[in-house]
Short mmCIF file of N, CA and C in Angstrom, two decimals:
data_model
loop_
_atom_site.label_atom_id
_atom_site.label_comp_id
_atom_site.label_asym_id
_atom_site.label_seq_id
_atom_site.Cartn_x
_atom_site.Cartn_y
_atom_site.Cartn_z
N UNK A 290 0.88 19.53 -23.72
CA UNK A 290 0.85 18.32 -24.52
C UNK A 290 0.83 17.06 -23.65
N UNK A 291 1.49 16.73 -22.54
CA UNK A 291 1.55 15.95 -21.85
C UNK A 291 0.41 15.25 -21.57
N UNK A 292 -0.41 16.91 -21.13
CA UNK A 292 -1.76 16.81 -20.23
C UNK A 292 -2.89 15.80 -21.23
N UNK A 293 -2.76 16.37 -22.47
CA UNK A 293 -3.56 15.68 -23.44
C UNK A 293 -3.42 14.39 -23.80
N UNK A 294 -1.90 14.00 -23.78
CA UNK A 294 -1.64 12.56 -24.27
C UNK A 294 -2.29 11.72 -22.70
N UNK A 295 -1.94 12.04 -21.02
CA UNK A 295 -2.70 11.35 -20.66
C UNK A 295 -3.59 11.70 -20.27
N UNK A 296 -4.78 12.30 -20.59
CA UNK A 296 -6.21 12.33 -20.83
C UNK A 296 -6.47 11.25 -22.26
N UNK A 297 -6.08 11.02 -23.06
CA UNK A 297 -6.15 10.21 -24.26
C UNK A 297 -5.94 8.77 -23.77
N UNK A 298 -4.92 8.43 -22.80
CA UNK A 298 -4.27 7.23 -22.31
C UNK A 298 -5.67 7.19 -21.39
N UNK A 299 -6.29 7.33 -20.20
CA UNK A 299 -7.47 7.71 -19.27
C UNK A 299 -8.64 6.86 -20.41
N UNK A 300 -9.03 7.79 -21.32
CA UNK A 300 -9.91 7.74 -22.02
C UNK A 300 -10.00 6.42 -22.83
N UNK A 301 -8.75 6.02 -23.31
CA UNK A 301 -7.89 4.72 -23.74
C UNK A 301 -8.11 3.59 -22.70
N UNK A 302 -8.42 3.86 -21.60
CA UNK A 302 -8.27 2.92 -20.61
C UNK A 302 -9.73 2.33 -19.95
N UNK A 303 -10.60 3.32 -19.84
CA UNK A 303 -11.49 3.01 -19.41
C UNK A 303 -12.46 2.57 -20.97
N UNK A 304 -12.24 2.88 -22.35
CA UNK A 304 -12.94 1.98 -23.19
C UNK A 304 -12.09 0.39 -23.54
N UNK A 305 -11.26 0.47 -22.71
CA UNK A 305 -10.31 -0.75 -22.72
C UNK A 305 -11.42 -2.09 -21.53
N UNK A 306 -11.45 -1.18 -20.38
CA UNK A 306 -12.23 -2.10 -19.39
C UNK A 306 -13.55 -2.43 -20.00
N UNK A 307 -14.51 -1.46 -20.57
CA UNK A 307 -15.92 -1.30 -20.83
C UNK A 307 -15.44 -2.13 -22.44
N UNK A 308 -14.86 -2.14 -23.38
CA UNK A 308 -15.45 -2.80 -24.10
C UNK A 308 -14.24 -4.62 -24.33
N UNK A 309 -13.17 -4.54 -23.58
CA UNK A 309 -12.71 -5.38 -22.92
C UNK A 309 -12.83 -6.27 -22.52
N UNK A 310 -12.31 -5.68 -21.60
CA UNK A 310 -12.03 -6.53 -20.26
C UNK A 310 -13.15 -6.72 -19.31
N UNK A 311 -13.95 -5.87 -19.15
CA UNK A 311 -15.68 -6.74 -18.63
C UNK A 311 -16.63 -7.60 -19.74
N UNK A 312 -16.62 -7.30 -20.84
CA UNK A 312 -17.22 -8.64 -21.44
C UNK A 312 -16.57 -9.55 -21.32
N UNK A 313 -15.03 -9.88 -21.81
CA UNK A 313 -14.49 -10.66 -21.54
C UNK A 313 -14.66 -11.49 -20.13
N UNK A 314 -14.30 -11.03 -19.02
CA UNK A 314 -14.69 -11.15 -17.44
C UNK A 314 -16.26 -11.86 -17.09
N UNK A 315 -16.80 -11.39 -17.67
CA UNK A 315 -18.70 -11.46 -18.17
C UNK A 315 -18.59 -13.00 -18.45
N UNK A 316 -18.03 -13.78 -19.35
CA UNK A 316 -18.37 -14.91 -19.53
C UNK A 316 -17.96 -15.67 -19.13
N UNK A 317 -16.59 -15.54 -18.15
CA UNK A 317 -16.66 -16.54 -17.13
C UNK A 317 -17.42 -16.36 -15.66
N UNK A 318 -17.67 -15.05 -15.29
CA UNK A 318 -18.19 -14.48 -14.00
C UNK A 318 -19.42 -14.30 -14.21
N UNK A 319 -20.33 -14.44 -14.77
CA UNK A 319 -21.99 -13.69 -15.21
C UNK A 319 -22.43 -12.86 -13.89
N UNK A 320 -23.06 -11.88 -13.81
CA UNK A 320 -23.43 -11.63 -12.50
C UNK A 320 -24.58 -12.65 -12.36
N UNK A 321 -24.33 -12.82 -10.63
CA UNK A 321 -24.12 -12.01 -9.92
C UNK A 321 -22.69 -11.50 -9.16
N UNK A 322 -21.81 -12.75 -9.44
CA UNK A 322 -20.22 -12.48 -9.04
C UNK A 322 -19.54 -11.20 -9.06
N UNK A 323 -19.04 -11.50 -8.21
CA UNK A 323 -18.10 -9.99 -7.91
C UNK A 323 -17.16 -10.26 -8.42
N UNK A 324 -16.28 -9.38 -9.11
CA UNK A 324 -15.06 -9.28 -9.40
C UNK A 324 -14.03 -8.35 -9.02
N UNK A 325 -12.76 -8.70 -8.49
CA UNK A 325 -11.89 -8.28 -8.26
C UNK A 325 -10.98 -8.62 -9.42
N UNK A 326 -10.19 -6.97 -9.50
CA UNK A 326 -8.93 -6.73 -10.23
C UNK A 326 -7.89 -6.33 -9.29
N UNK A 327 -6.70 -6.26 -9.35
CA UNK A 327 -5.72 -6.66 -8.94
C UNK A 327 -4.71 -5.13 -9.94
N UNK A 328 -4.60 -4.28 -9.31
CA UNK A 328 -3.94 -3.32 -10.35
C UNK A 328 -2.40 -3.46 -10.43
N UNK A 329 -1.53 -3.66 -10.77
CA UNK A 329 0.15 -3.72 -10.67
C UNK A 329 0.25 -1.76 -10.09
N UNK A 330 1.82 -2.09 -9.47
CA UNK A 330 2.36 -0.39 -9.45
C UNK A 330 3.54 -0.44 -9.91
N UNK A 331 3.93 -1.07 -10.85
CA UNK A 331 5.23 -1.42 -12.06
C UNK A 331 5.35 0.31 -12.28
N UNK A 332 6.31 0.77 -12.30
CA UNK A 332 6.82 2.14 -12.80
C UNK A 332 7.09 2.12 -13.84
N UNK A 333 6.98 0.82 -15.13
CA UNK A 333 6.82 0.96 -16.44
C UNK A 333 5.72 1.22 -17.17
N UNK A 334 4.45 1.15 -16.24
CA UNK A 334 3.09 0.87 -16.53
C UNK A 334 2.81 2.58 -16.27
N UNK A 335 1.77 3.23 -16.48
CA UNK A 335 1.61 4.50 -16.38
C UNK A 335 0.42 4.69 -15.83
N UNK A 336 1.12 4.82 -14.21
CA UNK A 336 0.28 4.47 -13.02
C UNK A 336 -0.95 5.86 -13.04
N UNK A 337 -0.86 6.60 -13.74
CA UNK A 337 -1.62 8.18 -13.76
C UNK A 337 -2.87 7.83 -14.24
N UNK A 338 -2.72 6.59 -15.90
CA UNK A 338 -4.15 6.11 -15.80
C UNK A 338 -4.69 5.57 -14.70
N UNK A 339 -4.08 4.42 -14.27
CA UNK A 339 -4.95 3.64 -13.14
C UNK A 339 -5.58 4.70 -12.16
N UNK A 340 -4.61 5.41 -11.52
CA UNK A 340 -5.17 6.59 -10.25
C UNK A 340 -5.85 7.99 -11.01
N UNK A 341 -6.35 7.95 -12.09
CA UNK A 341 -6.95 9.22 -12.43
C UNK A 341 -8.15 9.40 -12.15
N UNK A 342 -9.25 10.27 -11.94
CA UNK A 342 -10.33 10.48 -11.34
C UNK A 342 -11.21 9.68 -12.21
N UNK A 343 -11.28 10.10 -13.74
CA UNK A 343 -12.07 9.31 -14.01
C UNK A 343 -12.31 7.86 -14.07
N UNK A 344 -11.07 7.08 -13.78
CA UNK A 344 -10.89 5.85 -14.13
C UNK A 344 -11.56 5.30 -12.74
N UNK A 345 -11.10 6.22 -11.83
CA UNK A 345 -11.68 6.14 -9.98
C UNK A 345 -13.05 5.68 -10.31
N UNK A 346 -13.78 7.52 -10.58
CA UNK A 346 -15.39 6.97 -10.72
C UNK A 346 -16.06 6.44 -11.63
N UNK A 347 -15.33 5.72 -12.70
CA UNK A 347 -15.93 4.13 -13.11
C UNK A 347 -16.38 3.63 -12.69
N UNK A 348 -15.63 3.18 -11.87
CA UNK A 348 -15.66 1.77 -11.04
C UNK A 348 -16.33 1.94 -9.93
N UNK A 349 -16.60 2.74 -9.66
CA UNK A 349 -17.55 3.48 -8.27
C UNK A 349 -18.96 3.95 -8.95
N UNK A 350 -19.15 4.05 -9.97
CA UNK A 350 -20.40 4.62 -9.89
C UNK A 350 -21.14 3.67 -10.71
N UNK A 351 -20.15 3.32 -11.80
CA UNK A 351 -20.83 2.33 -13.09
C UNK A 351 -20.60 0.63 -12.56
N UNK A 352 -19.99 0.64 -11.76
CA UNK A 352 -19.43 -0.93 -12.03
C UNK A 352 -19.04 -1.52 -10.42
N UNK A 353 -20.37 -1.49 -9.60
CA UNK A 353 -20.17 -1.84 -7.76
C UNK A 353 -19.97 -3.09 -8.07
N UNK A 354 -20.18 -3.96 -8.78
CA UNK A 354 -19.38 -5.50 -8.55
C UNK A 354 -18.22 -5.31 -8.64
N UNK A 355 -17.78 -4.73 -8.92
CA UNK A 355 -16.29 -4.60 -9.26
C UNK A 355 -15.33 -4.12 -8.33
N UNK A 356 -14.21 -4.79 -7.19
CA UNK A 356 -13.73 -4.09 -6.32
C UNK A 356 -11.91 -4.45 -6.93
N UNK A 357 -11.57 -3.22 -6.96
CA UNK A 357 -10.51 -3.07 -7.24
C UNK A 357 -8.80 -2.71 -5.89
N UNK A 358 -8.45 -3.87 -6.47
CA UNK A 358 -6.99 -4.28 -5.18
C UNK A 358 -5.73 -3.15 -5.56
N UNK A 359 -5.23 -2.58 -4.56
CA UNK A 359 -4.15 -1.71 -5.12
C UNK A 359 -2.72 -3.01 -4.74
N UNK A 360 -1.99 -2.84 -5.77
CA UNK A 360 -0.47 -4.05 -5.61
C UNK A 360 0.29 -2.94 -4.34
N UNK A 361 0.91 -3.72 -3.39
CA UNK A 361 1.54 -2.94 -2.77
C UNK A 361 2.70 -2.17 -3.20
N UNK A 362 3.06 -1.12 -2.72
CA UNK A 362 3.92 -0.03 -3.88
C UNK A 362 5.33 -0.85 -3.24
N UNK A 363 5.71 -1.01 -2.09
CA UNK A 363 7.44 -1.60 -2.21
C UNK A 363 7.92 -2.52 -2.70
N UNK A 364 7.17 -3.70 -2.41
CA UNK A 364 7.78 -5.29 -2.90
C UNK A 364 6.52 -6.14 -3.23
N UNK A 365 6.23 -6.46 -4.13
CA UNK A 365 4.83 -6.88 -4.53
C UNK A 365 4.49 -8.45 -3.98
N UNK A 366 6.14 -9.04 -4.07
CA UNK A 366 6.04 -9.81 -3.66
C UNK A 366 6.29 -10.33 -2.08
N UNK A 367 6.84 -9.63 -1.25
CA UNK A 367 6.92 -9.64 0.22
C UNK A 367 5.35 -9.36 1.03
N UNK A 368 5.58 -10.74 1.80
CA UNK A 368 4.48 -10.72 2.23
C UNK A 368 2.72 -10.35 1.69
N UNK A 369 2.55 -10.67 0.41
CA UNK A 369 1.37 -10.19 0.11
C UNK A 369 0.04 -10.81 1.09
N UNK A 370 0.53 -11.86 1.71
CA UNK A 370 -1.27 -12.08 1.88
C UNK A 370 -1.52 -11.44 3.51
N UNK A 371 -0.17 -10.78 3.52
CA UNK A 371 -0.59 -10.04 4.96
C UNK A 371 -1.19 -8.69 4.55
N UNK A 372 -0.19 -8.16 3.04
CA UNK A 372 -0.68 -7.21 2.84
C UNK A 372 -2.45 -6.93 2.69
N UNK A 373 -2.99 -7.84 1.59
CA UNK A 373 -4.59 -8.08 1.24
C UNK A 373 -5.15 -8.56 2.56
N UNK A 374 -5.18 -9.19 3.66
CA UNK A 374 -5.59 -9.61 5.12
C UNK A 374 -5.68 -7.71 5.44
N UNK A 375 -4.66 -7.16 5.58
CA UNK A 375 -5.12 -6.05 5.62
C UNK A 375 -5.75 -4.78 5.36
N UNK A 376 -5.76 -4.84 4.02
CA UNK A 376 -6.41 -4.73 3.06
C UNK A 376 -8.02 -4.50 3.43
N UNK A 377 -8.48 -6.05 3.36
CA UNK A 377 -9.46 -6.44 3.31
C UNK A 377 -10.42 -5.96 4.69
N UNK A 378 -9.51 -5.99 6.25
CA UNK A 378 -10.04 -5.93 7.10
C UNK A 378 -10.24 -4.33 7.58
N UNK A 379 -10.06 -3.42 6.70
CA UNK A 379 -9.98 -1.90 6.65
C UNK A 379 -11.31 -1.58 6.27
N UNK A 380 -12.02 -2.87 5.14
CA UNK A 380 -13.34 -2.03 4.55
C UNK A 380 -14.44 -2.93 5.34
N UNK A 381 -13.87 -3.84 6.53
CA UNK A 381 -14.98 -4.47 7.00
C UNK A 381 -15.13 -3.84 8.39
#
């Protein structure tokens, strides 16, 4: 039962972005802009959608403007812009 409720939450999530949160995004960004999201790792939030495969290859296969930030898992707020500086200089 578990397994099903989050496959339902997954499934819940990615028609959340697609009929959402990218149109929405869409009319202030039109492409060609890239957009970055910014994911939280709040342990109230149910981090299994965000990291589930399919939600992965969304965004990888359907949606390359789209680059997605992981929040750092200890202190979200300590030191972030060293965290994203590093981040950033990993995929360049």
């Amino acid at each position: 039962m578990e397994y099903i409720r989050i496959l339902e939450d997954v499934l819940l999530h990615i028609r959340i972005l697609e009929d959402v949160l990218l149109p929405s995004v869409r009319v202030v960004y039109p492409p060609p802009h890239r957009i970055t999201l910014v994911e939280d790792n709040l342990a109230v939030h149910n981090l299994a959608v965000h990291t589930a495969a399919a939600v992965r290859e969304w965004f990888q296969q359907d949606q390359e403007d789209i680059e997605v930030l992981p929040w750092p898992t200890k202190s979200p707020t300590k030191k972030i812009s060293k965290f994203y500086r590093g981040q950033r200089s990993r995929r360049t």
